[in-house]
XYZ file of C-alpha atoms in Angstrom:
425
model
C 77.615 30.342 68.103
C 74.644 31.127 70.330
C 73.647 29.127 73.329
C 69.990 29.604 74.622
C 71.233 29.241 78.281
C 71.172 32.042 80.945
C 74.405 33.100 82.476
C 74.463 34.803 85.965
C 76.994 36.703 88.062
C 76.409 36.135 91.798
C 76.105 38.826 94.329
C 78.404 37.443 97.043
C 76.609 39.490 99.840
C 73.115 38.828 98.612
C 73.955 35.074 98.437
C 75.260 35.182 102.111
C 72.066 36.852 103.238
C 69.931 34.397 101.369
C 71.814 31.485 103.051
C 71.796 32.978 106.384
C 69.035 31.705 108.879
C 66.525 34.533 109.443
C 67.468 37.064 112.143
C 71.019 35.534 112.090
C 72.769 37.604 109.490
C 74.237 40.608 111.521
C 76.812 39.486 113.907
C 78.106 42.876 114.835
C 80.704 41.911 117.224
C 82.432 38.944 118.518
C 79.616 36.576 119.941
C 76.835 39.399 119.927
C 73.779 39.338 117.936
C 70.849 36.981 117.395
C 73.034 34.126 115.870
C 73.276 30.624 117.236
C 76.985 30.668 116.135
C 79.986 32.635 117.540
C 82.119 34.720 115.368
C 85.858 34.858 116.393
C 87.821 37.231 114.212
C 91.192 35.371 114.499
C 93.369 33.095 112.490
C 94.594 29.806 113.317
C 98.388 29.459 113.716
C 98.835 25.854 112.754
C 100.482 24.147 109.947
C 100.150 20.461 109.335
C 103.387 18.593 109.110
C 102.035 15.012 109.031
C 98.588 13.559 109.427
C 96.929 15.105 112.538
C 100.363 16.565 113.612
C 100.806 20.245 113.615
C 103.391 23.037 114.098
C 103.960 24.700 116.412
C 103.459 22.137 119.004
C 99.989 22.361 120.789
C 98.469 24.748 118.243
C 96.010 22.278 117.228
C 95.491 18.849 119.151
C 93.131 15.994 118.568
C 91.776 13.508 121.136
C 89.025 10.892 121.313
C 86.209 13.543 121.900
C 87.270 16.376 119.593
C 89.973 18.991 118.950
C 91.451 21.985 120.586
C 92.767 24.836 118.510
C 94.565 28.045 119.307
C 93.542 31.191 117.375
C 95.365 34.463 117.167
C 94.050 37.850 116.573
C 95.772 40.538 114.752
C 96.542 42.156 118.060
C 98.368 38.834 119.135
C 95.644 37.844 121.412
C 95.312 33.920 121.717
C 91.927 32.224 122.025
C 91.604 28.606 122.708
C 88.655 26.812 121.104
C 87.216 23.394 121.687
C 85.400 21.742 118.891
C 84.016 18.128 118.131
C 84.620 18.653 114.307
C 86.811 21.268 112.594
C 85.796 22.164 108.841
C 88.454 24.088 106.871
C 87.153 26.426 104.226
C 90.331 28.565 103.848
C 90.870 27.530 100.278
C 93.155 25.337 98.025
C 96.255 26.186 99.725
C 95.252 25.305 103.281
C 97.838 25.071 105.835
C 96.041 22.433 107.970
C 94.569 20.128 105.353
C 97.331 17.619 103.857
C 97.217 16.414 100.226
C 96.844 12.679 99.360
C 100.124 11.028 98.624
C 98.650 7.458 98.369
C 98.344 7.950 94.688
C 100.216 9.672 91.954
C 98.680 12.929 91.103
C 99.380 15.928 88.809
C 100.109 19.354 90.276
C 97.255 21.749 89.738
C 96.954 24.153 86.822
C 95.758 27.717 87.377
C 93.076 29.819 86.056
C 94.157 33.539 86.058
C 91.809 36.405 85.040
C 91.898 40.101 85.235
C 88.549 41.800 85.151
C 86.683 45.053 85.666
C 83.019 45.939 86.304
C 83.028 49.087 84.221
C 80.941 51.906 82.694
C 81.471 52.432 78.835
C 81.207 55.563 76.813
C 78.167 55.245 74.566
C 78.288 58.822 73.092
C 79.464 57.848 69.685
C 78.366 54.363 69.260
C 76.469 53.529 66.000
C 74.144 51.070 67.822
C 73.143 51.256 71.325
C 72.531 47.522 71.478
C 76.143 46.842 71.283
C 79.345 47.524 73.057
C 82.006 46.990 70.328
C 81.227 43.625 68.993
C 79.378 42.534 72.130
C 75.467 42.348 71.976
C 74.214 43.785 75.278
C 71.276 41.505 75.534
C 73.694 38.449 75.724
C 76.706 37.132 77.476
C 79.775 36.652 75.439
C 82.048 33.781 76.607
C 85.183 32.426 75.022
C 86.052 35.112 72.639
C 89.506 33.671 71.707
C 89.898 36.058 68.861
C 93.467 37.452 68.396
C 92.944 40.180 65.626
C 93.621 42.797 68.153
C 97.272 41.956 67.974
C 99.740 43.094 65.111
C 100.496 40.384 62.692
C 103.955 38.991 63.428
C 104.293 40.625 66.807
C 105.603 38.867 69.746
C 102.383 39.765 71.536
C 100.382 37.725 68.967
C 102.811 34.850 69.318
C 102.492 34.803 73.082
C 98.574 34.957 72.851
C 98.552 31.851 70.325
C 100.780 29.778 72.364
C 99.236 30.630 75.904
C 95.737 31.948 74.934
C 93.292 34.060 76.827
C 89.790 34.734 76.072
C 87.372 37.881 76.697
C 84.264 37.392 78.520
C 81.905 40.238 78.439
C 78.638 40.309 80.475
C 76.526 43.478 79.886
C 74.543 44.346 83.051
C 72.445 47.340 83.075
C 72.519 50.531 81.092
C 76.231 50.984 80.121
C 77.644 48.808 82.915
C 79.658 45.825 81.650
C 81.753 43.271 83.254
C 84.944 42.484 81.210
C 87.341 39.844 82.025
C 90.375 38.566 80.151
C 90.915 34.956 81.338
C 93.553 32.238 81.017
C 91.336 29.211 81.348
C 93.975 26.987 82.776
C 97.789 26.954 82.564
C 100.884 25.639 84.440
C 102.688 27.838 85.223
C 100.018 30.475 85.388
C 99.743 33.346 82.948
C 100.483 36.574 84.853
C 97.894 39.036 85.772
C 99.845 41.799 84.000
C 99.689 39.790 80.812
C 95.993 39.263 81.053
C 95.570 43.120 81.900
C 97.611 44.074 78.927
C 95.588 41.862 76.611
C 92.490 43.385 77.943
C 93.680 46.876 77.341
C 94.833 45.911 73.837
C 91.545 44.390 73.009
C 89.551 47.230 74.319
C 91.549 49.739 72.257
C 91.205 47.585 69.134
C 87.394 47.276 69.609
C 86.981 51.086 70.171
C 85.461 50.458 73.659
C 86.151 53.246 75.944
C 85.951 52.769 79.707
C 84.760 55.929 81.540
C 84.558 54.487 85.027
C 85.983 51.225 86.767
C 83.508 50.390 89.620
C 85.412 47.180 90.608
C 88.586 45.419 89.590
C 89.053 41.729 89.866
C 91.960 39.545 90.195
C 90.852 35.962 89.726
C 93.154 33.000 90.940
C 91.771 29.637 90.818
C 93.915 26.410 91.309
C 92.339 23.552 89.210
C 92.920 19.715 89.839
C 95.883 18.735 91.885
C 95.714 16.022 94.751
C 92.733 15.396 96.767
C 92.951 15.601 100.613
C 94.802 12.952 102.439
C 92.820 10.198 104.301
C 92.574 9.677 107.984
C 92.947 13.524 108.882
C 90.678 14.963 111.540
C 90.366 18.410 109.823
C 87.580 18.362 107.158
C 88.605 20.280 104.183
C 85.758 21.786 102.053
C 85.649 23.873 98.980
C 89.029 24.702 97.706
C 90.564 22.931 100.804
C 89.147 19.602 99.448
C 90.077 20.468 95.762
C 86.338 20.619 94.788
C 86.951 23.117 92.038
C 86.038 21.640 88.615
C 89.458 20.500 87.039
C 88.505 21.626 83.636
C 86.446 24.706 84.098
C 87.175 26.263 87.397
C 83.564 26.336 88.328
C 83.049 25.861 92.053
C 80.057 27.715 93.673
C 77.293 25.428 92.858
C 79.603 22.308 93.439
C 80.228 23.553 97.013
C 76.572 24.295 97.577
C 75.444 20.841 96.371
C 78.090 19.221 98.471
C 77.370 21.178 101.737
C 74.170 19.270 102.307
C 75.682 15.759 102.182
C 78.586 16.628 104.175
C 76.740 18.397 106.811
C 74.443 15.616 107.040
C 77.342 13.109 107.555
C 78.570 15.245 110.478
C 75.170 15.713 111.944
C 74.552 11.978 112.024
C 77.769 11.310 113.752
C 77.239 14.268 116.135
C 73.992 12.524 117.021
C 75.581 9.225 117.730
C 75.844 8.238 121.585
C 79.308 6.813 120.815
C 80.524 9.811 119.021
C 83.878 9.267 117.053
C 85.568 12.313 115.590
C 87.602 10.073 113.346
C 84.505 8.534 111.903
C 82.970 11.951 111.656
C 85.566 13.378 109.590
C 85.995 10.231 107.424
C 82.203 10.292 106.685
C 82.248 13.960 105.818
C 85.039 13.412 103.335
C 83.473 10.336 101.919
C 80.168 12.288 101.354
C 82.191 14.905 99.390
C 84.407 12.380 97.665
C 82.893 9.006 97.166
C 84.630 6.544 94.982
C 82.172 7.229 92.137
C 82.683 11.059 92.529
C 86.602 10.625 92.481
C 86.146 8.615 89.214
C 84.301 11.472 87.709
C 86.827 13.967 88.709
C 89.572 11.925 87.204
C 87.898 12.034 83.871
C 87.723 16.003 84.366
C 91.321 16.122 85.358
C 92.425 14.736 81.956
C 90.241 17.355 80.391
C 92.041 20.036 82.140
C 95.499 18.691 81.157
C 94.422 18.517 77.512
C 93.118 22.014 77.545
C 96.551 23.114 79.024
C 98.554 21.796 75.924
C 96.262 23.522 73.345
C 97.232 26.637 71.447
C 94.535 29.102 70.477
C 93.582 27.185 67.350
C 93.135 24.068 69.396
C 90.895 25.785 71.998
C 88.724 27.331 69.228
C 88.202 23.911 67.817
C 87.813 22.342 71.188
C 84.945 24.520 72.234
C 83.316 24.629 68.766
C 83.013 20.927 69.126
C 81.911 21.010 72.715
C 79.091 23.179 72.318
C 77.826 21.084 69.320
C 77.047 18.548 71.738
C 73.405 18.160 73.047
C 72.943 20.544 75.967
C 72.343 17.634 78.417
C 75.850 16.553 77.633
C 77.988 19.860 77.796
C 75.852 21.244 80.531
C 76.300 18.002 82.670
C 80.023 18.282 82.173
C 80.156 21.760 83.237
C 78.188 20.908 86.355
C 80.382 17.930 87.117
C 78.829 17.082 90.431
C 76.137 14.616 91.864
C 72.669 16.286 92.197
C 73.498 19.291 89.582
C 71.309 19.461 86.445
C 72.435 16.758 83.683
C 75.121 15.176 85.866
C 73.700 11.791 85.258
C 75.080 11.906 81.789
C 78.692 11.641 83.439
C 78.245 9.751 86.866
C 79.027 6.228 85.350
C 81.929 4.887 83.361
C 79.643 4.030 80.628
C 77.980 7.606 80.385
C 81.531 9.110 80.532
C 82.746 6.829 77.582
C 79.706 7.783 75.536
C 80.301 11.371 76.211
C 83.862 10.884 75.009
C 83.236 9.087 71.986
C 80.412 11.691 70.993
C 82.658 14.523 71.792
C 85.525 13.342 69.591
C 83.199 12.996 66.746
C 82.210 16.629 66.993
C 85.830 17.900 66.984
C 87.879 19.123 64.058
C 89.986 16.343 62.878
C 93.351 17.755 63.958
C 91.986 18.552 67.543
C 90.350 14.977 67.586
C 93.614 13.320 66.598
C 95.456 15.247 69.229
C 92.753 14.182 71.817
C 93.160 10.423 70.810
C 96.904 10.669 71.209
C 96.690 12.483 74.565
C 94.359 9.831 75.868
C 96.900 7.081 75.033
C 99.742 9.102 76.246
C 98.182 10.168 79.545
C 97.044 6.572 80.234
C 100.560 5.331 79.940
C 102.106 8.185 81.901
C 99.554 8.870 84.698
C 98.269 5.169 84.961
C 95.051 4.065 86.330
C 92.965 7.013 86.766
C 91.604 7.933 83.268
C 91.039 4.248 82.103
C 89.440 3.630 85.555
C 87.139 6.462 84.864
C 85.766 4.958 81.515
C 86.006 1.240 81.986
C 84.733 -1.280 84.473
C 87.915 -3.373 84.521
C 89.888 -1.481 87.222
C 87.130 -0.944 89.690
C 86.761 2.304 91.559
C 89.191 4.586 93.245
C 89.782 4.367 96.996
C 87.369 6.592 99.013
C 87.363 7.823 102.383
C 84.971 5.428 104.156
C 85.948 4.968 107.893
C 87.716 1.819 108.826
C 88.077 0.836 112.293
C 91.538 0.396 113.380
C 92.280 -3.161 114.725
C 93.535 -3.425 118.291
C 97.384 -4.740 118.197
C 96.810 -7.314 120.738
C 99.266 -9.865 119.400
C 99.081 -13.534 120.444
C 97.482 -13.296 123.953
C 98.081 -17.244 124.559
C 101.849 -16.715 123.947
C 102.317 -13.613 125.997
C 100.196 -15.256 128.825
C 102.439 -18.332 128.771
C 105.553 -16.184 128.900
C 104.168 -14.276 131.835
C 103.273 -17.362 133.694
C 106.741 -18.929 133.190
C 108.490 -15.753 134.307
C 106.525 -15.723 137.525
C 107.150 -19.456 138.314
C 110.870 -18.991 137.453
C 111.172 -16.374 140.347
């Protein structure tokens, strides 16, 4: 199936340069350069043990005007830093952002991939427009073929039960990026398994690698619980579980969310009555509004469904998925407010229409499995999926700041007691 859509591989260094303010790119030494920010090459030493409580004691402390954190360099030097707001971008397995235990949640699945940016031998190929079966003017995604394994072999059996796909992206000349990917699994497929399948596939296809420029080990947690409410440290990116639970896509979602999160923090910083608790809550609510959580819950089910599919199920799933109008499948892959076509997934009614249309495109066996999975998931996991596709259960709880009421008790009774005590002396 051919899709008339571009597919890009991001140059990380170029992206950083593009996003950095002019003349603020090179910070050669700690605090040096033209930047309006300070770079401290140290690690935090804290681990959250409860909301806003950290070990070791004193390594991170919050008060009514901000936070104090201790950072330690590789040489063991400790630096104390004062901040009004801390934003944690250290990834899904952050040590200082706690996960939400208010609601039942499923552990994350894991996307694992082994990839190489390689040069291929073109000395004996019959058609220079192709590398094996891969057309060099197009990106190949979701090659779930298993004909490179011997019939009846243990390797074939494993590949059918825990599928991986090849993703081939021709770049320039004879340079191609190959990646053998497990879309999502729990527990994760091993990197060694992905590498061995990649090598077996290359040998079967007659593709000879002459040089490896880069080797990639891709580890992406998908789904799992959201951050806990009422914590001062603002998780962002993986630390806030922003990865798409069905696809593993993340970069565009993070870039789109960065503006709203930064604006929420900026607005609070400009407030004469700055409140760091309100700043953190506002940032979290900008990232995970109730409507965005509902949309995520729908995608979490998608990830769970993908995890239970064998190779035939995944072939059928994607065959049906890409038969949908581009506005529907593209919007699902984006899955974040503000990204193209996301309006087709932002409301319960839009998601319900998408789901019904999708099921109608699936092969009968996969469609039946999905309908059974919807019923089973709704029974075992409760509210999140029904809440995402009906108006009956409202919206999930968000992160909006709620002023804590002062525990003053019954002032009249306490005053009366105090008066009587004084009179009895």
